[in-house]
C-alpha cells in the first residue's frame, strides 16, 4: 500500500490492525491486489464497522493490546488530508489524488431543475462553458421578442460589455466557468484589469507588475491599448515591465539601476523612450534604441550543431484543446514552443510530455494527459522541469543550501583549529538542527507572528539579532569571518572569499554566471522572486556533472528579466545544449525564439480554436509560414 509504504515496516499499530482484518476475512497480506476478491479489496479501501483486537508496540517499544476499528486506506488518507496542518503531509497524500467529474451532475455543478431552464435550447452551464469569444457571439446573435428584449436589454448590455473587456485583454480563449486555481498569474491579473476597466472609475492610481506575462505579441498590443484606455479615463497607470513594446508606448519611463541588488537602487534615467535611448548611462535605453541587441552573436549565423539522429515523438496528443496532434522533438537542440495564449503549449509540454517522461524515467506517480504514445524516451536518462516555484517556503531555505554550497562551507568551518579543539562537527554549523543554531528562532533568524486574517509577519529574532546561530558557533572564525557573516555575503563577494576552495567556488560561479551575483548566500527563499528562484535552480543543475542526455523544460524563463539578464540566461541555456542536452522552453519572447534550433508553433488561436500544429522547423521556416502569428512577429528580429 504505497501511501503507507514509509510506515508499514515500522509502525506496529498499522501492521497489527491490517493483519487482524486479513485474519477476519481470510486473505493473505502477501497476495497481489489483482488476485484479491472484490469484497476483500473493498474492506481494505473503505474499512468496515467491526472492532478488532490486536497487539502492537507503543512508542516506548512495549507490547500492548488494542481494540480499534479499521477505517480503510481511502478513508484514512481523506481524514489525514483534511485534518493535517502540515503542507508536507498534504502534498504527499495529494500524490494519490486526482480530479474526476461528479457522477451526479457530470461536472456541471448544478441541479437538474436549474439545468432545465434554457434560452434558445441552451442552459446556463452550456453557455458559460463556451470560450469568452464564442460566448460573446452567442449573446450578440441572440434574437429576442420585443417583450423579452425590454426585460433583458440592460442585462445583455452588461454581459456583452464585460465579455468585451475580457477579450480586450487577450483572454478570449478562457471559458467563464474556468476555475480560478487553474489560471496563471498573468491571466488572473488581466481578469482583475478587465473588471477595473468596466468600473469606469477616474482619478485612480493603478499599479501592475508585469501584466504581459504569458501574452503573445499579437495579444500584447490589445493589452497596451487597454492600459491606454484606463489612462484616457483620467487614471494614472504605473507598470513594472521589461517588454519593449510597452516601454515604447509609455508616456514616461523611470530606469532604475545601474546593476542589481546592492549595485542598483539609483534612478539612472527618466523620460520618454526616445529620451532614454539617447542617455548613455541607461542600459535599457541602449536596447530600446537598437545600439544593443539581445543575443546578437549567440548561435545566430554559427555553424549548425552536430546532428543527433535521435528524436522524441509525441503521437496523438488530445488533452484539453489539442486536436490529436503528433509533434516531433529533435534531441540535443534548443527548442522553443510558441503560439498565442491558450493555444495548448502548457498542455502539450507540462501535462503530457513532462508527466510522461517523469513517470518513465523517474518512476513518478503522475498521470500524463491524453495521448497515444511517446517514442524515443530511451535516448534520455532524466527530465528536469526548472519552474518559478519557490526553492523553499521557510526563511531557512536559501541559495547556499539549495545549490549544495553550504555543505562545503560547514565542512570548512568544522576543519578550523578552534572548531577541532572544541570538538565541533559540521552539524554544529547547521541552522536546521540543534547544537549551534539559535533555539529562540530555531535557526530562522526571524520570528513568525501569525496575524489571523492578515498575512504572517516576520520580525528579527531578539536573541541572535538575525544571526541564526548561538554565541558558541559564532566564535568560530574562518579568514576572520563567522558562519553568519559568510551567509550575509553576496555571491560576488563570496567568490573572491572562497577562490581557493574549488568545490565552493564552482557552485558559486554558476550562480554568478546566471546573473545572480547580487543575491546573498543566506537570503531567505521567502525574499526571492520567481525569476530568481528559477535561475537558482538552473545554477544548481549547471553545477552538476552533465550526462548529455538530460531533457530540460522551462516555462517562460524570461519572466521578470531585463534584456541584459535574458542575454545571460540564453548563454547558460545554449551551454547546456552544447553539452549534448536538450533544452525546451515555452516562450513568447522573440529574442529567445530567434536563437532556437527548432520551433514548434501551436494555434492558430486560443481555446477551442487552438490546439493545432501550425508549423515546426527552424526560425526561417516559421517566418515563411503565412499561417503563423509567431512567424509574423519573428520576422522583425531575425538578422537580414
CSV table of N, CA and C in Angstrom, one decimal, residues 341-453:
chain,number,residue,atom,x,y,z
A,341,UNK,N,-1.7,32.9,-26.6
A,341,UNK,CA,-2.1,32.4,-25.3
A,341,UNK,C,-3.3,31.5,-25.4
A,342,UNK,N,-3.2,30.3,-24.7
A,342,UNK,CA,-4.3,29.4,-24.8
A,342,UNK,C,-4.3,28.4,-25.9
A,343,UNK,N,-3.2,28.4,-26.7
A,343,UNK,CA,-3.1,27.5,-27.9
A,343,UNK,C,-2.8,26.1,-27.6
A,344,UNK,N,-2.4,25.8,-26.3
A,344,UNK,CA,-2.2,24.4,-25.9
A,344,UNK,C,-0.7,24.1,-25.6
A,345,UNK,N,0.1,25.1,-25.5
A,345,UNK,CA,1.5,24.9,-25.2
A,345,UNK,C,1.8,24.2,-23.9
A,346,UNK,N,1.2,24.7,-22.8
A,346,UNK,CA,1.5,24.2,-21.5
A,346,UNK,C,0.8,22.8,-21.4
A,347,UNK,N,-0.3,22.5,-22.0
A,347,UNK,CA,-0.9,21.2,-22.0
A,347,UNK,C,0.0,20.2,-22.6
A,348,UNK,N,0.5,20.5,-23.8
A,348,UNK,CA,1.4,19.6,-24.6
A,348,UNK,C,2.7,19.3,-23.8
A,349,UNK,N,3.3,20.3,-23.2
A,349,UNK,CA,4.6,20.1,-22.6
A,349,UNK,C,4.5,19.7,-21.1
A,350,UNK,N,3.7,20.5,-20.3
A,350,UNK,CA,3.7,20.2,-18.9
A,350,UNK,C,2.8,19.0,-18.5
A,351,UNK,N,1.6,19.0,-19.2
A,351,UNK,CA,0.6,18.0,-18.8
A,351,UNK,C,0.9,16.6,-19.5
A,352,UNK,N,1.4,16.6,-20.7
A,352,UNK,CA,1.7,15.4,-21.4
A,352,UNK,C,3.2,15.0,-21.4
A,353,UNK,N,4.0,15.8,-22.0
A,353,UNK,CA,5.4,15.4,-22.1
A,353,UNK,C,6.1,15.2,-20.8
A,354,UNK,N,6.1,16.3,-19.9
A,354,UNK,CA,6.8,16.2,-18.7
A,354,UNK,C,6.3,15.1,-17.7
A,355,UNK,N,5.0,15.0,-17.6
A,355,UNK,CA,4.5,13.9,-16.8
A,355,UNK,C,4.8,12.5,-17.3
A,356,UNK,N,4.8,12.3,-18.6
A,356,UNK,CA,5.1,11.0,-19.2
A,356,UNK,C,6.6,10.7,-19.0
A,357,UNK,N,7.5,11.7,-19.2
A,357,UNK,CA,8.9,11.5,-19.0
A,357,UNK,C,9.2,11.2,-17.5
A,358,UNK,N,8.6,12.0,-16.6
A,358,UNK,CA,8.8,11.8,-15.2
A,358,UNK,C,8.4,10.4,-14.8
A,359,UNK,N,7.3,9.9,-15.3
A,359,UNK,CA,6.8,8.6,-14.9
A,359,UNK,C,7.8,7.5,-15.5
A,360,UNK,N,8.2,7.7,-16.7
A,360,UNK,CA,9.0,6.7,-17.4
A,360,UNK,C,10.5,6.7,-16.9
A,361,UNK,N,11.1,7.9,-16.7
A,361,UNK,CA,12.5,8.0,-16.3
A,361,UNK,C,12.7,7.9,-14.8
A,362,UNK,N,11.8,8.5,-14.0
A,362,UNK,CA,12.0,8.6,-12.6
A,362,UNK,C,11.0,7.8,-11.8
A,363,UNK,N,10.0,7.1,-12.4
A,363,UNK,CA,9.0,6.4,-11.6
A,363,UNK,C,8.1,7.3,-10.9
A,364,UNK,N,7.9,8.5,-11.4
A,364,UNK,CA,7.0,9.4,-10.7
A,364,UNK,C,5.5,8.9,-10.8
A,365,UNK,N,4.7,9.1,-9.8
A,365,UNK,CA,3.3,8.7,-9.8
A,365,UNK,C,2.5,9.8,-10.4
A,366,UNK,N,2.7,10.1,-11.7
A,366,UNK,CA,2.0,11.2,-12.3
A,366,UNK,C,1.2,10.6,-13.5
A,367,UNK,N,0.0,11.1,-13.8
A,367,UNK,CA,-0.8,10.6,-14.9
A,367,UNK,C,-0.7,11.6,-16.0
A,368,UNK,N,-0.1,11.3,-17.1
A,368,UNK,CA,0.1,12.2,-18.3
A,368,UNK,C,-1.3,12.5,-18.9
A,369,UNK,N,-1.4,13.6,-19.6
A,369,UNK,CA,-2.6,14.0,-20.3
A,369,UNK,C,-2.8,13.0,-21.5
A,370,UNK,N,-4.0,13.0,-22.1
A,370,UNK,CA,-4.4,12.0,-23.1
A,370,UNK,C,-3.5,12.1,-24.3
A,371,UNK,N,-2.9,11.0,-24.7
A,371,UNK,CA,-2.1,10.9,-25.9
A,371,UNK,C,-1.9,9.4,-26.2
A,372,UNK,N,-1.5,9.0,-27.4
A,372,UNK,CA,-1.3,7.6,-27.7
A,372,UNK,C,0.0,7.1,-27.2
A,373,UNK,N,1.1,7.6,-27.6
A,373,UNK,CA,2.4,7.1,-27.1
A,373,UNK,C,3.5,8.2,-27.4
A,374,UNK,N,4.6,8.0,-26.6
A,374,UNK,CA,5.8,8.9,-26.8
A,374,UNK,C,6.9,8.0,-27.1
A,375,UNK,N,7.5,8.1,-28.3
A,375,UNK,CA,8.7,7.3,-28.6
A,375,UNK,C,10.0,8.0,-28.5
A,376,UNK,N,11.1,7.3,-28.3
A,376,UNK,CA,12.4,7.9,-28.2
A,376,UNK,C,12.8,8.2,-26.8
A,377,UNK,N,12.0,7.8,-25.8
A,377,UNK,CA,12.4,8.1,-24.3
A,377,UNK,C,13.7,7.4,-24.0
A,378,UNK,N,14.0,6.3,-24.6
A,378,UNK,CA,15.2,5.5,-24.3
A,378,UNK,C,16.5,6.3,-24.5
A,379,UNK,N,16.4,7.4,-25.3
A,379,UNK,CA,17.6,8.2,-25.6
A,379,UNK,C,17.9,9.2,-24.5
A,380,UNK,N,17.0,9.3,-23.4
A,380,UNK,CA,17.2,10.2,-22.3
A,380,UNK,C,17.5,9.5,-21.0
A,381,UNK,N,18.1,10.1,-20.1
A,381,UNK,CA,18.3,9.5,-18.8
A,381,UNK,C,17.6,10.3,-17.7
A,382,UNK,N,17.2,11.5,-17.9
A,382,UNK,CA,16.5,12.3,-16.9
A,382,UNK,C,15.8,13.5,-17.5
A,383,UNK,N,14.7,13.9,-16.9
A,383,UNK,CA,14.0,15.1,-17.3
A,383,UNK,C,13.9,16.1,-16.1
A,384,UNK,N,14.2,17.3,-16.3
A,384,UNK,CA,14.2,18.3,-15.2
A,384,UNK,C,13.3,19.5,-15.6
A,385,UNK,N,12.4,19.8,-14.8
A,385,UNK,CA,11.5,21.0,-15.0
A,385,UNK,C,12.0,22.1,-14.1
A,386,UNK,N,12.5,23.1,-14.7
A,386,UNK,CA,13.0,24.3,-14.0
A,386,UNK,C,12.0,25.4,-14.0
A,387,UNK,N,11.1,25.4,-13.0
A,387,UNK,CA,10.0,26.4,-13.0
A,387,UNK,C,10.3,27.5,-12.0
A,388,UNK,N,9.3,28.4,-11.8
A,388,UNK,CA,9.5,29.6,-11.0
A,388,UNK,C,8.9,29.4,-9.6
A,389,UNK,N,8.6,28.2,-9.2
A,389,UNK,CA,8.1,28.0,-7.8
A,389,UNK,C,9.2,28.2,-6.8
A,390,UNK,N,8.9,28.6,-5.6
A,390,UNK,CA,10.0,28.9,-4.6
A,390,UNK,C,10.9,27.7,-4.4
A,391,UNK,N,12.2,28.0,-4.0
A,391,UNK,CA,13.1,27.0,-3.7
A,391,UNK,C,12.9,26.5,-2.3
A,392,UNK,N,12.0,27.1,-1.6
A,392,UNK,CA,11.6,26.7,-0.2
A,392,UNK,C,10.5,27.6,0.3
A,393,UNK,N,9.8,27.2,1.3
A,393,UNK,CA,8.7,28.0,1.8
A,393,UNK,C,9.0,28.6,3.2
A,394,UNK,N,10.2,28.4,3.7
A,394,UNK,CA,10.6,29.0,5.0
A,394,UNK,C,11.9,29.8,4.9
A,395,UNK,N,12.2,30.7,5.9
A,395,UNK,CA,13.4,31.5,5.8
A,395,UNK,C,14.7,30.7,5.8
A,396,UNK,N,14.6,29.4,6.2
A,396,UNK,CA,15.8,28.6,6.3
A,396,UNK,C,16.2,28.1,5.0
A,397,UNK,N,15.4,28.1,4.0
A,397,UNK,CA,15.8,27.8,2.6
A,397,UNK,C,16.5,29.0,2.0
A,398,UNK,N,17.6,28.7,1.4
A,398,UNK,CA,18.4,29.9,0.8
A,398,UNK,C,19.2,29.4,-0.4
A,399,UNK,N,19.8,30.2,-1.1
A,399,UNK,CA,20.7,29.8,-2.3
A,399,UNK,C,21.8,28.9,-1.9
A,400,UNK,N,22.5,29.2,-0.7
A,400,UNK,CA,23.6,28.3,-0.3
A,400,UNK,C,23.2,26.9,-0.1
A,401,UNK,N,22.1,26.7,0.6
A,401,UNK,CA,21.6,25.3,0.9
A,401,UNK,C,21.1,24.7,-0.3
A,402,UNK,N,20.4,25.4,-1.2
A,402,UNK,CA,19.7,24.8,-2.3
A,402,UNK,C,20.8,24.3,-3.3
A,403,UNK,N,21.8,25.1,-3.6
A,403,UNK,CA,22.9,24.7,-4.5
A,403,UNK,C,23.9,23.6,-4.0
A,404,UNK,N,23.8,23.4,-2.6
A,404,UNK,CA,24.7,22.5,-2.0
A,404,UNK,C,26.0,23.1,-1.6
A,405,UNK,N,26.2,24.4,-1.8
A,405,UNK,CA,27.5,25.1,-1.4
A,405,UNK,C,27.7,25.1,0.1
A,406,UNK,N,26.6,25.2,0.8
A,406,UNK,CA,26.6,25.3,2.3
A,406,UNK,C,27.2,24.1,2.9
A,407,UNK,N,27.0,22.9,2.3
A,407,UNK,CA,27.6,21.7,2.9
A,407,UNK,C,29.1,21.8,3.0
A,408,UNK,N,29.8,22.3,1.9
A,408,UNK,CA,31.2,22.5,1.9
A,408,UNK,C,31.6,23.6,2.9
A,409,UNK,N,30.8,24.7,3.0
A,409,UNK,CA,31.1,25.8,3.9
A,409,UNK,C,31.2,25.3,5.3
A,410,UNK,N,30.2,24.5,5.7
A,410,UNK,CA,30.1,23.9,7.1
A,410,UNK,C,31.3,23.0,7.3
A,411,UNK,N,31.7,22.2,6.3
A,411,UNK,CA,32.8,21.4,6.5
A,411,UNK,C,34.1,22.2,6.7
A,412,UNK,N,34.2,23.3,6.0
A,412,UNK,CA,35.4,24.2,6.1
A,412,UNK,C,35.5,24.8,7.5
A,413,UNK,N,34.3,25.2,8.1
A,413,UNK,CA,34.4,25.7,9.5
A,413,UNK,C,34.7,24.7,10.5
A,414,UNK,N,34.2,23.4,10.2
A,414,UNK,CA,34.5,22.3,11.2
A,414,UNK,C,36.0,21.9,11.2
A,415,UNK,N,36.7,22.3,10.1
A,415,UNK,CA,38.1,21.9,10.0
A,415,UNK,C,39.0,23.0,10.6
A,416,UNK,N,38.5,24.1,11.0
A,416,UNK,CA,39.3,25.1,11.6
A,416,UNK,C,39.9,24.6,13.0
A,417,UNK,N,41.1,25.2,13.4
A,417,UNK,CA,41.7,24.7,14.6
A,417,UNK,C,40.9,24.9,15.8
A,418,UNK,N,40.2,26.0,15.9
A,418,UNK,CA,39.3,26.3,17.1
A,418,UNK,C,38.1,25.3,17.1
A,419,UNK,N,37.5,25.0,16.0
A,419,UNK,CA,36.4,24.0,16.0
A,419,UNK,C,36.9,22.6,16.4
A,420,UNK,N,38.0,22.2,15.9
A,420,UNK,CA,38.6,20.9,16.2
A,420,UNK,C,38.9,20.8,17.7
A,421,UNK,N,39.4,21.9,18.3
A,421,UNK,CA,39.8,22.0,19.7
A,421,UNK,C,38.5,21.8,20.6
A,422,UNK,N,37.4,22.4,20.1
A,422,UNK,CA,36.2,22.3,20.9
A,422,UNK,C,35.3,21.0,20.5
A,423,UNK,N,35.8,20.3,19.5
A,423,UNK,CA,35.1,19.1,19.2
A,423,UNK,C,33.9,19.3,18.4
A,424,UNK,N,33.8,20.4,17.6
A,424,UNK,CA,32.6,20.7,16.8
A,424,UNK,C,32.7,20.0,15.5
A,425,UNK,N,31.6,19.3,15.2
A,425,UNK,CA,31.4,18.7,13.9
A,425,UNK,C,30.7,19.7,12.9
A,426,UNK,N,30.6,19.3,11.6
A,426,UNK,CA,30.0,20.1,10.6
A,426,UNK,C,28.5,20.5,11.0
A,427,UNK,N,27.9,19.5,11.7
A,427,UNK,CA,26.5,19.7,12.1
A,427,UNK,C,26.3,20.9,13.1
A,428,UNK,N,27.4,21.3,13.7
A,428,UNK,CA,27.3,22.4,14.7
A,428,UNK,C,27.0,23.7,13.9
A,429,UNK,N,27.4,23.7,12.6
A,429,UNK,CA,27.2,25.0,11.8
A,429,UNK,C,25.9,24.9,10.9
A,430,UNK,N,25.1,24.0,11.2
A,430,UNK,CA,23.8,23.9,10.5
A,430,UNK,C,22.7,24.6,11.3
A,431,UNK,N,21.9,25.4,10.7
A,431,UNK,CA,20.8,26.1,11.4
A,431,UNK,C,19.5,25.3,11.3
A,432,UNK,N,19.6,24.0,10.8
A,432,UNK,CA,18.4,23.2,10.8
A,432,UNK,C,18.3,22.2,11.9
A,433,UNK,N,19.4,22.0,12.7
A,433,UNK,CA,19.4,21.1,13.8
A,433,UNK,C,19.9,21.7,15.1
A,434,UNK,N,19.6,21.1,16.2
A,434,UNK,CA,20.0,21.7,17.5
A,434,UNK,C,21.5,21.5,17.6
A,435,UNK,N,22.1,22.4,18.3
A,435,UNK,CA,23.5,22.4,18.5
A,435,UNK,C,24.1,23.8,18.4
A,436,UNK,N,24.3,24.3,17.2
A,436,UNK,CA,24.9,25.6,17.0
A,436,UNK,C,23.9,26.7,16.7
A,437,UNK,N,22.6,26.2,16.3
A,437,UNK,CA,21.7,27.2,16.0
A,437,UNK,C,21.1,28.0,17.2
A,438,UNK,N,20.5,29.1,16.9
A,438,UNK,CA,19.8,29.8,18.0
A,438,UNK,C,18.4,29.1,18.2
A,439,UNK,N,18.2,28.7,19.4
A,439,UNK,CA,16.9,28.0,19.7
A,439,UNK,C,15.7,28.8,19.8
A,440,UNK,N,15.9,30.1,20.0
A,440,UNK,CA,14.8,31.0,20.1
A,440,UNK,C,14.0,31.1,18.8
A,441,UNK,N,14.8,31.2,17.7
A,441,UNK,CA,14.1,31.3,16.4
A,441,UNK,C,14.3,30.0,15.6
A,442,UNK,N,15.0,29.0,16.2
A,442,UNK,CA,15.2,27.7,15.6
A,442,UNK,C,15.9,27.8,14.3
A,443,UNK,N,16.9,28.8,14.2
A,443,UNK,CA,17.7,28.9,13.0
A,443,UNK,C,17.1,29.7,11.9
A,444,UNK,N,16.0,30.3,12.1
A,444,UNK,CA,15.3,31.1,11.1
A,444,UNK,C,15.9,32.5,11.0
A,445,UNK,N,16.4,33.0,12.1
A,445,UNK,CA,16.9,34.4,12.2
A,445,UNK,C,15.8,35.4,12.4
A,446,UNK,N,14.5,34.9,12.2
A,446,UNK,CA,13.3,35.7,12.4
A,446,UNK,C,12.3,34.9,13.1
A,447,UNK,N,11.3,35.6,13.7
A,447,UNK,CA,10.2,35.0,14.4
A,447,UNK,C,9.0,35.3,13.6
A,448,UNK,N,8.2,34.2,13.3
A,448,UNK,CA,6.9,34.4,12.6
A,448,UNK,C,5.8,34.8,13.5
A,449,UNK,N,5.1,35.9,13.3
A,449,UNK,CA,4.0,36.3,14.1
A,449,UNK,C,2.7,36.1,13.2
A,450,UNK,N,1.8,35.2,13.6
A,450,UNK,CA,0.6,34.9,12.9
A,450,UNK,C,-0.4,36.1,13.1
A,451,UNK,N,-0.9,36.6,12.0
A,451,UNK,CA,-1.8,37.8,12.1
A,451,UNK,C,-3.3,37.5,11.9
A,452,UNK,N,-3.7,36.2,12.2
A,452,UNK,CA,-5.1,35.8,12.0
A,452,UNK,C,-5.5,36.0,10.5
A,453,UNK,N,-6.3,37.1,10.3
A,453,UNK,CA,-6.9,37.3,8.9
A,453,UNK,C,-5.9,38.1,8.0
